[in-house]
Tab-separated table of C-alpha atoms in Angstrom:
chain	number	residue	atom	x	y	z
A	176	MET	CA	15.304	16.579	3.058
A	177	TYR	CA	15.308	17.990	-0.537
A	178	PRO	CA	15.487	15.459	-3.261
A	179	ALA	CA	17.611	16.335	-6.354
A	180	PRO	CA	15.552	17.836	-9.163
A	181	PHE	CA	13.533	15.811	-11.305
A	182	ALA	CA	10.668	16.197	-13.996
A	183	TYR	CA	7.175	14.775	-13.119
A	184	GLU	CA	4.727	13.285	-15.675
A	185	ARG	CA	1.321	11.960	-15.177
A	186	PRO	CA	0.436	10.186	-18.347
A	187	THR	CA	-3.420	9.485	-19.010
A	188	SER	CA	-2.940	6.385	-21.142
A	189	LEU	CA	-0.846	3.172	-20.945
A	190	GLY	CA	0.770	4.117	-24.213
A	191	GLU	CA	1.744	7.530	-22.978
A	192	ALA	CA	3.184	5.855	-19.733
A	193	ILE	CA	5.354	3.589	-22.002
A	194	THR	CA	6.573	6.426	-24.174
A	195	ALA	CA	7.438	8.227	-20.963
A	196	LEU	CA	9.286	5.651	-19.597
A	197	ALA	CA	11.523	4.916	-22.732
A	198	ALA	CA	13.696	7.915	-21.376
A	199	ASP	CA	16.898	6.635	-20.011
A	200	ASP	CA	16.594	7.875	-16.428
A	201	ALA	CA	12.624	7.634	-15.919
A	202	ARG	CA	11.404	5.745	-12.939
A	203	VAL	CA	7.846	4.477	-12.372
A	204	LEU	CA	6.202	6.335	-9.448
A	205	ALA	CA	3.020	4.575	-8.080
A	206	GLY	CA	2.563	4.571	-4.119
A	207	GLY	CA	6.027	5.939	-3.797
A	208	HIS	CA	6.750	4.531	-0.336
A	209	SER	CA	9.833	2.855	-1.411
A	210	LEU	CA	10.949	5.036	-4.234
A	211	LEU	CA	10.485	8.526	-2.588
A	212	THR	CA	12.553	7.554	0.523
A	213	ALA	CA	15.556	6.663	-1.739
A	214	VAL	CA	14.973	9.757	-3.793
A	215	LYS	CA	14.898	11.958	-0.611
A	216	SER	CA	18.035	10.520	0.597
A	217	ARG	CA	19.390	10.714	-3.073
A	218	ALA	CA	20.274	7.147	-2.825
A	219	THR	CA	18.795	7.296	-6.294
A	220	THR	CA	18.384	10.291	-8.528
A	221	PRO	CA	15.794	9.757	-11.554
A	222	GLY	CA	15.576	12.328	-14.188
A	223	THR	CA	11.862	11.924	-14.473
A	224	LEU	CA	9.310	10.235	-12.333
A	225	VAL	CA	6.209	8.847	-14.333
A	226	ASP	CA	3.239	8.722	-12.156
A	227	VAL	CA	1.111	5.849	-13.078
A	228	SER	CA	-1.025	5.675	-9.771
A	229	GLU	CA	-4.308	6.626	-11.485
A	230	LEU	CA	-4.068	4.728	-14.749
A	231	PRO	CA	-7.045	2.544	-15.192
A	232	SER	CA	-5.122	-0.292	-16.550
A	233	LEU	CA	-3.327	-0.745	-13.342
A	234	ALA	CA	-6.504	-0.573	-11.123
A	235	GLY	CA	-8.871	-3.111	-9.619
A	236	VAL	CA	-9.146	-6.772	-8.565
A	237	ASP	CA	-10.806	-9.493	-10.930
A	238	ARG	CA	-11.689	-12.973	-9.785
A	239	ASP	CA	-12.367	-15.890	-11.992
A	240	ASP	CA	-11.864	-19.555	-12.201
A	241	ASP	CA	-8.050	-19.130	-13.043
A	242	GLY	CA	-7.338	-17.065	-9.898
A	243	LEU	CA	-7.154	-13.765	-8.725
A	244	TRP	CA	-5.815	-10.697	-10.939
A	245	ILE	CA	-4.780	-7.593	-9.062
A	246	GLY	CA	-4.060	-4.328	-10.721
A	247	ALA	CA	-0.365	-3.225	-10.021
A	248	ALA	CA	-1.408	-0.087	-8.739
A	249	SER	CA	-3.792	-1.449	-6.067
A	250	THR	CA	-2.930	-0.114	-2.475
A	251	TYR	CA	-2.477	-2.658	0.189
A	252	ALA	CA	-5.490	-1.112	1.969
A	253	ALA	CA	-7.684	-1.299	-0.970
A	254	LEU	CA	-6.896	-5.304	-1.347
A	255	LEU	CA	-7.326	-5.721	2.553
A	256	ALA	CA	-10.783	-4.458	2.176
A	257	ASP	CA	-11.596	-6.745	-0.592
A	258	GLU	CA	-12.679	-10.091	0.713
A	259	ARG	CA	-11.824	-12.012	-2.286
A	260	VAL	CA	-7.875	-11.605	-1.698
A	261	ALA	CA	-8.219	-13.263	1.865
A	262	THR	CA	-10.585	-16.132	0.202
A	263	VAL	CA	-8.379	-16.954	-2.728
A	264	VAL	CA	-4.906	-16.337	-1.422
A	265	PRO	CA	-4.941	-16.286	2.368
A	266	MET	CA	-1.099	-15.871	2.625
A	267	LEU	CA	-1.425	-12.646	0.530
A	268	ALA	CA	-3.766	-10.965	3.100
A	269	ASP	CA	-1.516	-12.073	5.893
A	270	ALA	CA	1.327	-10.393	4.051
A	271	LEU	CA	-0.529	-7.193	3.368
A	272	ALA	CA	-1.779	-6.842	6.770
A	273	SER	CA	1.774	-7.066	8.174
A	274	ILE	CA	3.081	-4.226	5.931
A	275	GLY	CA	4.237	-0.988	7.654
A	276	ASP	CA	1.143	0.995	9.318
A	277	PRO	CA	-2.305	2.329	8.294
A	278	GLN	CA	-0.902	5.334	6.433
A	279	ILE	CA	1.891	3.166	4.398
A	280	ARG	CA	-0.895	0.679	3.505
A	281	ASN	CA	-3.075	3.564	2.007
A	282	ARG	CA	-0.425	4.509	-0.315
A	283	GLY	CA	1.857	1.604	-0.992
A	284	THR	CA	1.215	-0.649	-4.211
A	285	VAL	CA	1.419	-4.392	-4.858
A	286	GLY	CA	3.382	-3.588	-8.037
A	287	GLY	CA	5.735	-1.482	-6.297
A	288	ASN	CA	6.368	-3.886	-3.626
A	289	LEU	CA	7.130	-6.562	-5.999
A	290	VAL	CA	9.254	-4.817	-8.410
A	291	GLN	CA	11.215	-2.675	-5.838
A	292	ALA	CA	11.598	-5.927	-3.629
A	293	ASP	CA	13.283	-4.036	-0.783
A	294	LEU	CA	15.142	-6.313	1.879
A	295	GLY	CA	12.183	-7.762	3.889
A	296	ALA	CA	9.500	-6.724	1.719
A	297	ASP	CA	6.354	-9.006	2.267
A	298	LEU	CA	5.013	-9.644	-1.103
A	299	PRO	CA	7.626	-11.177	-2.992
A	300	PRO	CA	8.135	-14.682	-1.184
A	301	VAL	CA	4.114	-14.738	-1.318
A	302	ALA	CA	4.221	-14.226	-5.114
A	303	LEU	CA	6.869	-16.823	-5.596
A	304	VAL	CA	5.131	-19.547	-3.532
A	305	ALA	CA	1.916	-18.551	-5.492
A	306	ASP	CA	3.707	-18.922	-8.875
A	307	ALA	CA	2.328	-15.624	-9.556
A	308	VAL	CA	2.239	-14.403	-13.343
A	309	LEU	CA	3.220	-10.791	-14.177
A	310	THR	CA	1.413	-8.781	-16.881
A	311	ILE	CA	4.262	-6.447	-18.369
A	312	HIS	CA	3.589	-3.730	-20.816
A	313	ASP	CA	6.652	-2.131	-22.839
A	314	GLU	CA	7.211	-0.867	-26.282
A	315	ALA	CA	6.857	-4.220	-27.769
A	316	GLY	CA	3.308	-4.658	-26.365
A	317	GLU	CA	1.978	-6.807	-23.441
A	318	HIS	CA	3.355	-10.015	-22.172
A	319	GLN	CA	3.315	-12.456	-19.374
A	320	ARG	CA	6.216	-13.177	-17.122
A	321	GLU	CA	6.693	-15.734	-14.437
A	322	ILE	CA	7.552	-14.085	-11.058
A	323	SER	CA	10.864	-16.216	-10.548
A	324	ASP	CA	12.010	-14.408	-13.856
A	325	LEU	CA	11.895	-11.137	-11.899
A	326	TYR	CA	14.030	-12.469	-9.034
A	327	GLY	CA	16.853	-14.132	-10.845
A	328	GLU	CA	20.107	-14.701	-8.952
A	329	GLU	CA	20.246	-11.028	-8.063
A	330	VAL	CA	17.443	-8.388	-7.890
A	331	GLY	CA	19.844	-5.323	-8.691
A	332	ALA	CA	21.581	-2.582	-6.656
A	333	ASP	CA	19.726	-1.444	-3.473
A	334	HIS	CA	16.843	1.200	-4.362
A	335	GLU	CA	16.879	-0.052	-7.967
A	336	PRO	CA	13.915	-2.006	-9.298
A	337	ALA	CA	14.166	-5.776	-9.837
A	338	ALA	CA	16.622	-6.596	-12.678
A	339	GLY	CA	14.419	-8.997	-14.370
A	340	LEU	CA	11.537	-6.479	-15.524
A	341	GLY	CA	13.673	-4.268	-17.926
A	342	THR	CA	14.176	-0.654	-17.463
A	343	SER	CA	11.265	0.936	-19.758
A	344	ALA	CA	8.877	-1.971	-18.836
A	345	LEU	CA	5.776	-1.282	-16.659
A	346	LEU	CA	4.205	-4.137	-14.324
A	347	THR	CA	0.255	-3.521	-14.859
A	348	GLY	CA	-0.919	-6.640	-13.002
A	349	VAL	CA	-0.411	-9.643	-11.242
A	350	GLU	CA	-2.317	-12.914	-11.568
A	351	PHE	CA	-2.467	-15.256	-8.645
A	352	PRO	CA	-3.472	-18.535	-10.176
A	353	ALA	CA	-6.094	-20.701	-8.424
A	354	SER	CA	-4.696	-23.236	-6.138
A	355	ASP	CA	-6.206	-26.447	-4.735
A	356	ALA	CA	-3.939	-26.235	-1.636
A	357	THR	CA	-5.514	-27.051	1.718
A	358	GLY	CA	-4.219	-23.874	3.154
A	359	SER	CA	-1.476	-20.872	3.025
A	360	ALA	CA	-0.175	-18.394	5.360
A	361	TYR	CA	2.590	-15.631	5.942
A	362	VAL	CA	4.226	-14.995	9.141
A	363	ARG	CA	7.151	-12.597	9.716
A	364	ARG	CA	9.312	-11.379	12.481
A	365	THR	CA	9.350	-7.331	12.261
A	366	HIS	CA	12.661	-5.576	12.360
A	367	PRO	CA	12.750	-3.503	15.116
A	368	ALA	CA	14.106	-0.490	13.171
A	369	THR	CA	12.857	-0.613	9.535
A	370	GLY	CA	9.443	-2.112	9.967
A	371	TYR	CA	10.056	-4.688	7.207
A	372	ALA	CA	10.290	-8.256	7.810
A	373	THR	CA	13.463	-9.469	9.625
A	374	VAL	CA	12.453	-12.631	8.304
A	375	GLY	CA	9.010	-13.517	6.664
A	376	VAL	CA	7.983	-16.727	5.461
A	377	ALA	CA	4.941	-17.615	3.076
A	378	ALA	CA	3.777	-21.213	3.325
A	379	ARG	CA	1.309	-23.266	1.207
A	380	LEU	CA	0.242	-26.574	2.375
A	381	TRP	CA	-1.446	-29.627	0.772
A	382	LEU	CA	-2.611	-31.918	3.555
A	383	ASP	CA	-4.064	-35.450	3.246
A	384	GLY	CA	-5.410	-36.006	6.695
A	385	ASP	CA	-2.517	-35.131	8.944
A	386	MET	CA	0.113	-36.177	5.993
A	387	ILE	CA	2.018	-33.271	4.227
A	388	GLU	CA	1.327	-34.179	0.555
A	389	GLU	CA	3.233	-31.225	-0.615
A	390	LEU	CA	4.687	-27.794	0.778
A	391	ARG	CA	5.963	-24.659	-0.839
A	392	LEU	CA	7.848	-22.228	1.199
A	393	GLY	CA	9.053	-18.800	0.385
A	394	ALA	CA	11.454	-16.396	2.672
A	395	THR	CA	12.163	-12.666	2.567
A	396	GLY	CA	14.625	-10.608	4.619
A	397	LEU	CA	17.640	-12.981	4.136
A	398	CYS	CA	19.009	-11.377	0.947
A	399	ARG	CA	17.738	-8.869	-1.505
A	400	ARG	CA	15.593	-11.453	-3.354
A	401	PRO	CA	13.197	-13.892	-1.895
A	402	ILE	CA	14.207	-17.450	-1.777
A	403	ARG	CA	12.387	-20.909	-1.882
A	404	LEU	CA	13.060	-23.164	1.172
A	405	THR	CA	13.577	-26.228	-0.934
A	406	ALA	CA	15.455	-28.153	1.848
A	407	VAL	CA	12.346	-27.810	4.127
A	408	GLU	CA	9.969	-28.465	1.773
A	409	SER	CA	11.674	-31.829	0.672
A	410	ALA	CA	12.300	-32.782	4.620
A	411	VAL	CA	8.503	-32.335	5.394
A	412	ARG	CA	6.881	-33.773	2.378
A	413	GLY	CA	5.301	-37.058	3.281
A	414	GLN	CA	5.796	-36.283	6.826
A	415	SER	CA	3.142	-35.813	9.549
A	416	ILE	CA	2.117	-32.150	10.258
A	417	GLU	CA	2.878	-32.766	14.022
A	418	ASP	CA	6.367	-33.182	13.043
A	419	ALA	CA	6.599	-30.089	10.594
A	420	ALA	CA	7.893	-27.746	13.225
A	421	SER	CA	10.907	-29.681	14.250
A	422	LEU	CA	11.635	-30.843	10.533
A	423	ALA	CA	11.426	-26.994	9.609
A	424	THR	CA	13.894	-25.794	12.445
A	425	ALA	CA	16.279	-28.817	11.661
A	426	HIS	CA	16.621	-28.203	8.001
A	427	ALA	CA	16.013	-24.444	7.430
A	428	PRO	CA	19.969	-23.917	7.893
A	429	ALA	CA	20.472	-25.842	4.671
A	430	ASP	CA	18.425	-23.493	2.748
A	431	VAL	CA	20.631	-20.681	3.697
A	432	THR	CA	24.138	-22.158	3.521
A	433	SER	CA	25.084	-20.566	0.199
A	434	VAL	CA	23.098	-17.289	0.849
A	435	ASP	CA	24.972	-14.066	1.721
A	436	VAL	CA	22.588	-13.344	4.634
A	437	HIS	CA	22.178	-9.549	5.216
A	438	ASP	CA	23.647	-8.166	8.314
A	439	ASP	CA	22.843	-4.867	9.889
A	440	PRO	CA	23.646	-3.045	13.088
A	441	ASN	CA	20.132	-3.976	14.591
A	442	VAL	CA	19.872	-7.603	13.382
A	443	SER	CA	22.911	-9.909	12.524
A	444	GLY	CA	22.845	-12.304	9.658
A	445	SER	CA	23.447	-15.134	11.931
A	446	PHE	CA	20.251	-14.082	13.863
A	447	ARG	CA	18.332	-14.186	10.639
A	448	ARG	CA	19.582	-17.508	10.222
A	449	THR	CA	18.675	-18.701	13.552
A	450	ILE	CA	15.059	-17.572	13.286
A	451	LEU	CA	14.546	-18.808	9.878
A	452	GLY	CA	13.221	-22.190	11.168
A	453	THR	CA	11.158	-21.126	13.987
A	454	VAL	CA	9.365	-18.404	11.469
A	455	THR	CA	9.223	-21.253	8.883
A	456	ALA	CA	7.501	-23.559	11.531
A	457	ALA	CA	5.003	-20.853	12.549
A	458	ALA	CA	4.092	-20.215	8.913
A	459	ILE	CA	3.360	-23.763	8.256
A	460	ASP	CA	1.494	-24.116	11.549
A	461	ARG	CA	-0.762	-21.239	10.664
A	462	ALA	CA	-1.086	-22.460	7.243
A	463	SER	CA	-2.407	-25.805	8.473
A	464	GLY	CA	-5.299	-23.729	9.936
A	465	VAL	CA	-6.373	-21.372	7.460
A	466	ASP	CA	-8.411	-22.896	4.648
A	467	GLU	CA	-7.779	-21.889	1.179
B	658	MET	CA	12.690	22.195	-13.497
B	659	ALA	CA	9.596	23.607	-14.398
B	660	GLU	CA	7.203	24.536	-11.873
B	661	HIS	CA	3.740	22.987	-11.534
B	662	GLU	CA	0.635	24.622	-10.564
B	663	VAL	CA	-1.304	22.402	-7.968
B	664	GLU	CA	-4.941	23.320	-7.076
B	665	LEU	CA	-5.982	21.754	-3.708
B	666	THR	CA	-8.078	22.337	-0.893
B	667	VAL	CA	-6.718	22.632	2.587
B	668	ASP	CA	-8.951	22.481	5.761
B	669	GLY	CA	-11.872	23.805	3.504
B	670	GLU	CA	-9.756	26.733	1.755
B	671	ALA	CA	-9.241	26.308	-1.919
B	672	ALA	CA	-5.457	27.174	-2.806
B	673	SER	CA	-3.171	26.970	-5.631
B	674	VAL	CA	0.464	26.454	-5.308
B	675	ALA	CA	3.389	26.560	-7.679
B	676	VAL	CA	5.559	23.791	-7.023
B	677	GLU	CA	8.712	22.001	-8.313
B	678	PRO	CA	8.033	18.258	-8.796
B	679	ARG	CA	10.388	17.521	-5.970
B	680	THR	CA	8.486	19.563	-3.473
B	681	LEU	CA	7.097	17.424	-0.647
B	682	LEU	CA	3.287	17.827	0.150
B	683	VAL	CA	4.127	18.483	3.531
B	684	HIS	CA	6.357	21.467	2.530
B	685	ALA	CA	3.869	22.928	0.323
B	686	ILE	CA	1.205	22.935	3.000
B	687	ARG	CA	3.744	24.311	5.587
B	688	ASP	CA	5.787	26.654	3.804
B	689	GLN	CA	3.766	27.952	0.975
B	690	LEU	CA	0.137	27.766	2.495
B	691	GLY	CA	1.292	28.580	5.941
B	692	VAL	CA	-0.705	25.783	7.542
B	693	THR	CA	1.770	24.382	10.160
B	694	ALA	CA	-0.145	21.763	11.699
B	695	PRO	CA	1.444	18.903	10.323
B	696	LYS	CA	4.961	18.634	11.588
B	697	ILE	CA	8.295	17.538	9.805
B	698	GLY	CA	9.744	14.845	11.866
B	699	CYS	CA	11.844	11.982	10.214
B	700	GLU	CA	10.936	12.690	6.552
B	701	THR	CA	11.340	8.927	6.040
B	702	GLY	CA	7.569	7.815	6.427
B	703	LYS	CA	8.149	6.288	9.950
B	704	CYS	CA	7.203	9.002	12.632
B	705	GLY	CA	3.703	10.255	11.149
B	706	ALA	CA	4.124	13.630	12.514
B	707	CYS	CA	3.397	15.069	9.109
B	708	THR	CA	-0.053	13.003	9.059
B	709	VAL	CA	-2.909	14.449	7.100
B	710	THR	CA	-5.917	13.112	5.078
B	711	LEU	CA	-6.084	13.373	1.559
B	712	ASP	CA	-9.534	12.819	0.163
B	713	GLY	CA	-10.346	11.123	3.516
B	714	THR	CA	-7.477	8.915	3.337
B	715	LEU	CA	-4.816	8.826	6.261
B	716	VAL	CA	-1.443	9.591	4.552
B	717	LYS	CA	2.023	10.675	5.644
B	718	SER	CA	2.499	14.292	3.628
B	719	CYS	CA	6.226	13.808	3.483
B	720	MET	CA	5.658	10.592	1.577
B	721	LEU	CA	3.771	12.253	-1.311
B	722	LEU	CA	4.893	14.916	-3.625
B	723	ALA	CA	2.741	18.014	-3.780
B	724	VAL	CA	2.060	17.449	-7.480
B	725	GLN	CA	0.306	14.278	-6.484
B	726	ALA	CA	-2.143	16.062	-4.428
B	727	GLU	CA	-3.470	17.978	-7.445
B	728	GLY	CA	-7.280	18.335	-7.255
B	729	GLY	CA	-6.984	16.653	-3.616
B	730	THR	CA	-8.901	17.632	-0.547
B	731	VAL	CA	-6.540	18.167	2.316
B	732	ARG	CA	-7.559	17.999	6.174
B	733	THR	CA	-4.894	18.900	8.656
B	734	ALA	CA	-5.332	18.954	12.364
B	735	ALA	CA	-5.547	22.797	12.179
B	736	GLY	CA	-9.002	22.021	10.660
B	737	MET	CA	-10.357	20.170	13.264
B	738	ALA	CA	-11.481	22.940	15.857
B	739	ASP	CA	-14.598	25.026	15.371
B	740	GLY	CA	-13.054	28.662	15.970
B	741	ASP	CA	-12.289	28.524	19.567
B	742	GLU	CA	-14.243	25.315	20.329
B	743	LEU	CA	-11.952	22.444	20.174
B	744	HIS	CA	-12.821	19.017	18.530
B	745	PRO	CA	-14.174	16.545	20.898
B	746	ILE	CA	-10.929	14.452	20.080
B	747	GLN	CA	-9.015	17.346	21.032
B	748	GLN	CA	-10.900	17.933	24.248
B	749	ALA	CA	-10.420	14.356	24.874
B	750	PHE	CA	-6.461	14.672	24.626
B	751	ARG	CA	-6.533	17.727	26.750
B	752	ALA	CA	-8.541	16.131	29.335
B	753	THR	CA	-6.430	12.997	29.735
B	754	HIS	CA	-3.135	14.586	29.351
B	755	GLY	CA	-2.738	12.756	25.775
B	756	LEU	CA	0.305	14.989	24.784
B	757	GLN	CA	3.325	16.333	26.266
B	758	CYS	CA	5.546	18.083	23.848
B	759	GLY	CA	2.668	18.073	21.291
B	760	TYR	CA	4.792	17.457	18.317
B	761	CYS	CA	3.133	14.187	17.385
B	762	THR	CA	-0.266	15.442	18.336
B	763	PRO	CA	-1.653	16.754	14.874
B	764	GLY	CA	-0.821	13.453	13.413
B	765	MET	CA	-2.475	11.418	16.316
B	766	LEU	CA	-5.458	13.489	16.373
B	767	LEU	CA	-6.089	12.725	12.651
B	768	ALA	CA	-5.315	9.070	13.048
B	769	ALA	CA	-7.855	9.002	16.114
B	770	GLU	CA	-10.391	10.851	13.993
B	771	ARG	CA	-10.037	8.207	11.285
B	772	LEU	CA	-10.128	5.368	13.436
B	773	LEU	CA	-13.269	6.613	15.545
B	774	ALA	CA	-15.039	6.949	12.085
B	775	ASP	CA	-14.258	3.546	11.028
B	776	GLN	CA	-14.532	1.892	14.525
B	777	PRO	CA	-16.746	3.984	16.914
B	778	ASN	CA	-15.836	1.803	19.919
B	779	PRO	CA	-12.296	0.255	19.522
B	780	SER	CA	-10.560	-1.759	21.943
B	781	ARG	CA	-7.308	-0.563	23.430
B	782	ALA	CA	-5.430	-2.913	21.000
B	783	GLU	CA	-7.469	-1.636	17.962
B	784	ILE	CA	-6.253	2.102	19.103
B	785	ARG	CA	-2.750	0.763	19.442
B	786	SER	CA	-2.797	-0.685	15.977
B	787	ALA	CA	-4.432	2.351	14.406
B	788	LEU	CA	-1.582	4.389	15.965
B	789	LYS	CA	1.158	2.228	14.682
B	790	GLY	CA	2.097	4.841	12.120
B	791	ASN	CA	2.471	7.643	14.705
B	792	ILE	CA	5.473	7.626	16.995
B	793	CYS	CA	5.392	9.614	20.229
B	794	ARG	CA	8.650	10.106	22.387
B	795	CYS	CA	7.038	11.501	25.358
B	796	THR	CA	3.965	9.941	26.761
B	797	GLY	CA	4.564	6.005	26.317
B	798	TYR	CA	1.052	6.185	24.626
B	799	GLN	CA	-0.896	5.575	27.558
B	800	HIS	CA	-2.639	8.681	27.763
B	801	ILE	CA	-2.924	9.045	24.243
B	802	VAL	CA	-4.690	5.781	24.166
B	803	ASP	CA	-6.925	6.959	27.168
B	804	ALA	CA	-7.880	10.069	25.287
B	805	ILE	CA	-9.103	8.130	22.141
B	806	GLU	CA	-10.937	5.692	24.552
B	807	ARG	CA	-12.481	8.756	26.237
B	808	ALA	CA	-13.411	10.372	22.973
B	809	ALA	CA	-15.047	7.306	21.964
B	810	ALA	CA	-16.871	7.257	25.134
B	811	ASP	CA	-17.925	10.894	24.787
B	812	ALA	CA	-19.292	10.376	21.371
B	813	GLY	CA	-21.431	7.571	22.735
B	814	GLY	CA	-19.424	4.569	22.288
B	815	ALA	CA	-19.127	2.161	25.284
B	816	PRO	CA	-18.054	2.180	28.186
């Protein structure tokens, strides 16, 4: 496969990167594991790839009382090797471990996963449930955005980055705020052909004994943006953890009645709708056993 | 598009290649440097036939641009043997019939080497997990897993 020609730039500072991204047809290259596949098939034909993978401002992990900050160019493997990730945000560690295979986890990045938001990407629902805060740099400087801004009603066309970001903006880091939840988890059913999630659900749970005080759920794989499962959340709130599985399977269909669920030759939309409840129940069950 | 001069070391040999930005690392290694151990399979990042290590990290060389490997050290399966003396993992693959057509083998060998460096005594489940990014369409994996178990045992791991 020979991609259409493009220029390549490797800026050495954030300022240089922002300048390079101001070009109309420039795209950010980090791990490249979503972008290069689309570039090779010519599904997308950028004029310039701006390689930010080694910019220091996008690297590293920092933990303080407010939460966990993750540099956007951190690879999945680097985060899985950092025990602070599983300690502070267990559902994030679950999601990272479920991505692809060792080679993909060695190159793919958190920023790319969130911004590209491929169908069935594992990190967007986790970030949504965690109310992650994005640090974004553009020509106007640095600003913070809520993760829900990134995934508005639509994420954008296939192979294009999330529409909420702006074309010349660069995601530099993601903050996962500290939580007082009892536990969290992410569970997915893997798509047999793509290796992404057919359906994946992130759950964060607040328990008082056996009673569910609060529950936040995010799902991926249904359409090209993560969605909150608010019908299940409200059905389960105040109920016993023992009843969570049956309530999740009963109420999950209500969360996708108005969603145009993705259909493909391997997995039909109705199958995705059917398994949403059981994957949700599994995520709640796992979250109840994983301390946050 | 302007070509970029990329300096890298492949299997211990320093090399310099002039590449277009769109040149994939696997093409630079095979077509320009003549090291044909990494194979071109799916070119979509699924099959792992093009697996190499870049600065010690296991990667699929069709999923990187050659320009991204600037200054890097690449190891391919061609660098594993010491002259005519096969690497112990290669010997184990040979002894257990861990290959049939051989197309996936260069990637399997490097994935196995990486696994055994991190985990000298892996379970069969751990071996299969480490091979998730490498597809074999001949063997059904049984003999590949046998080979890696044997290589671990030969290197002093149990059993």
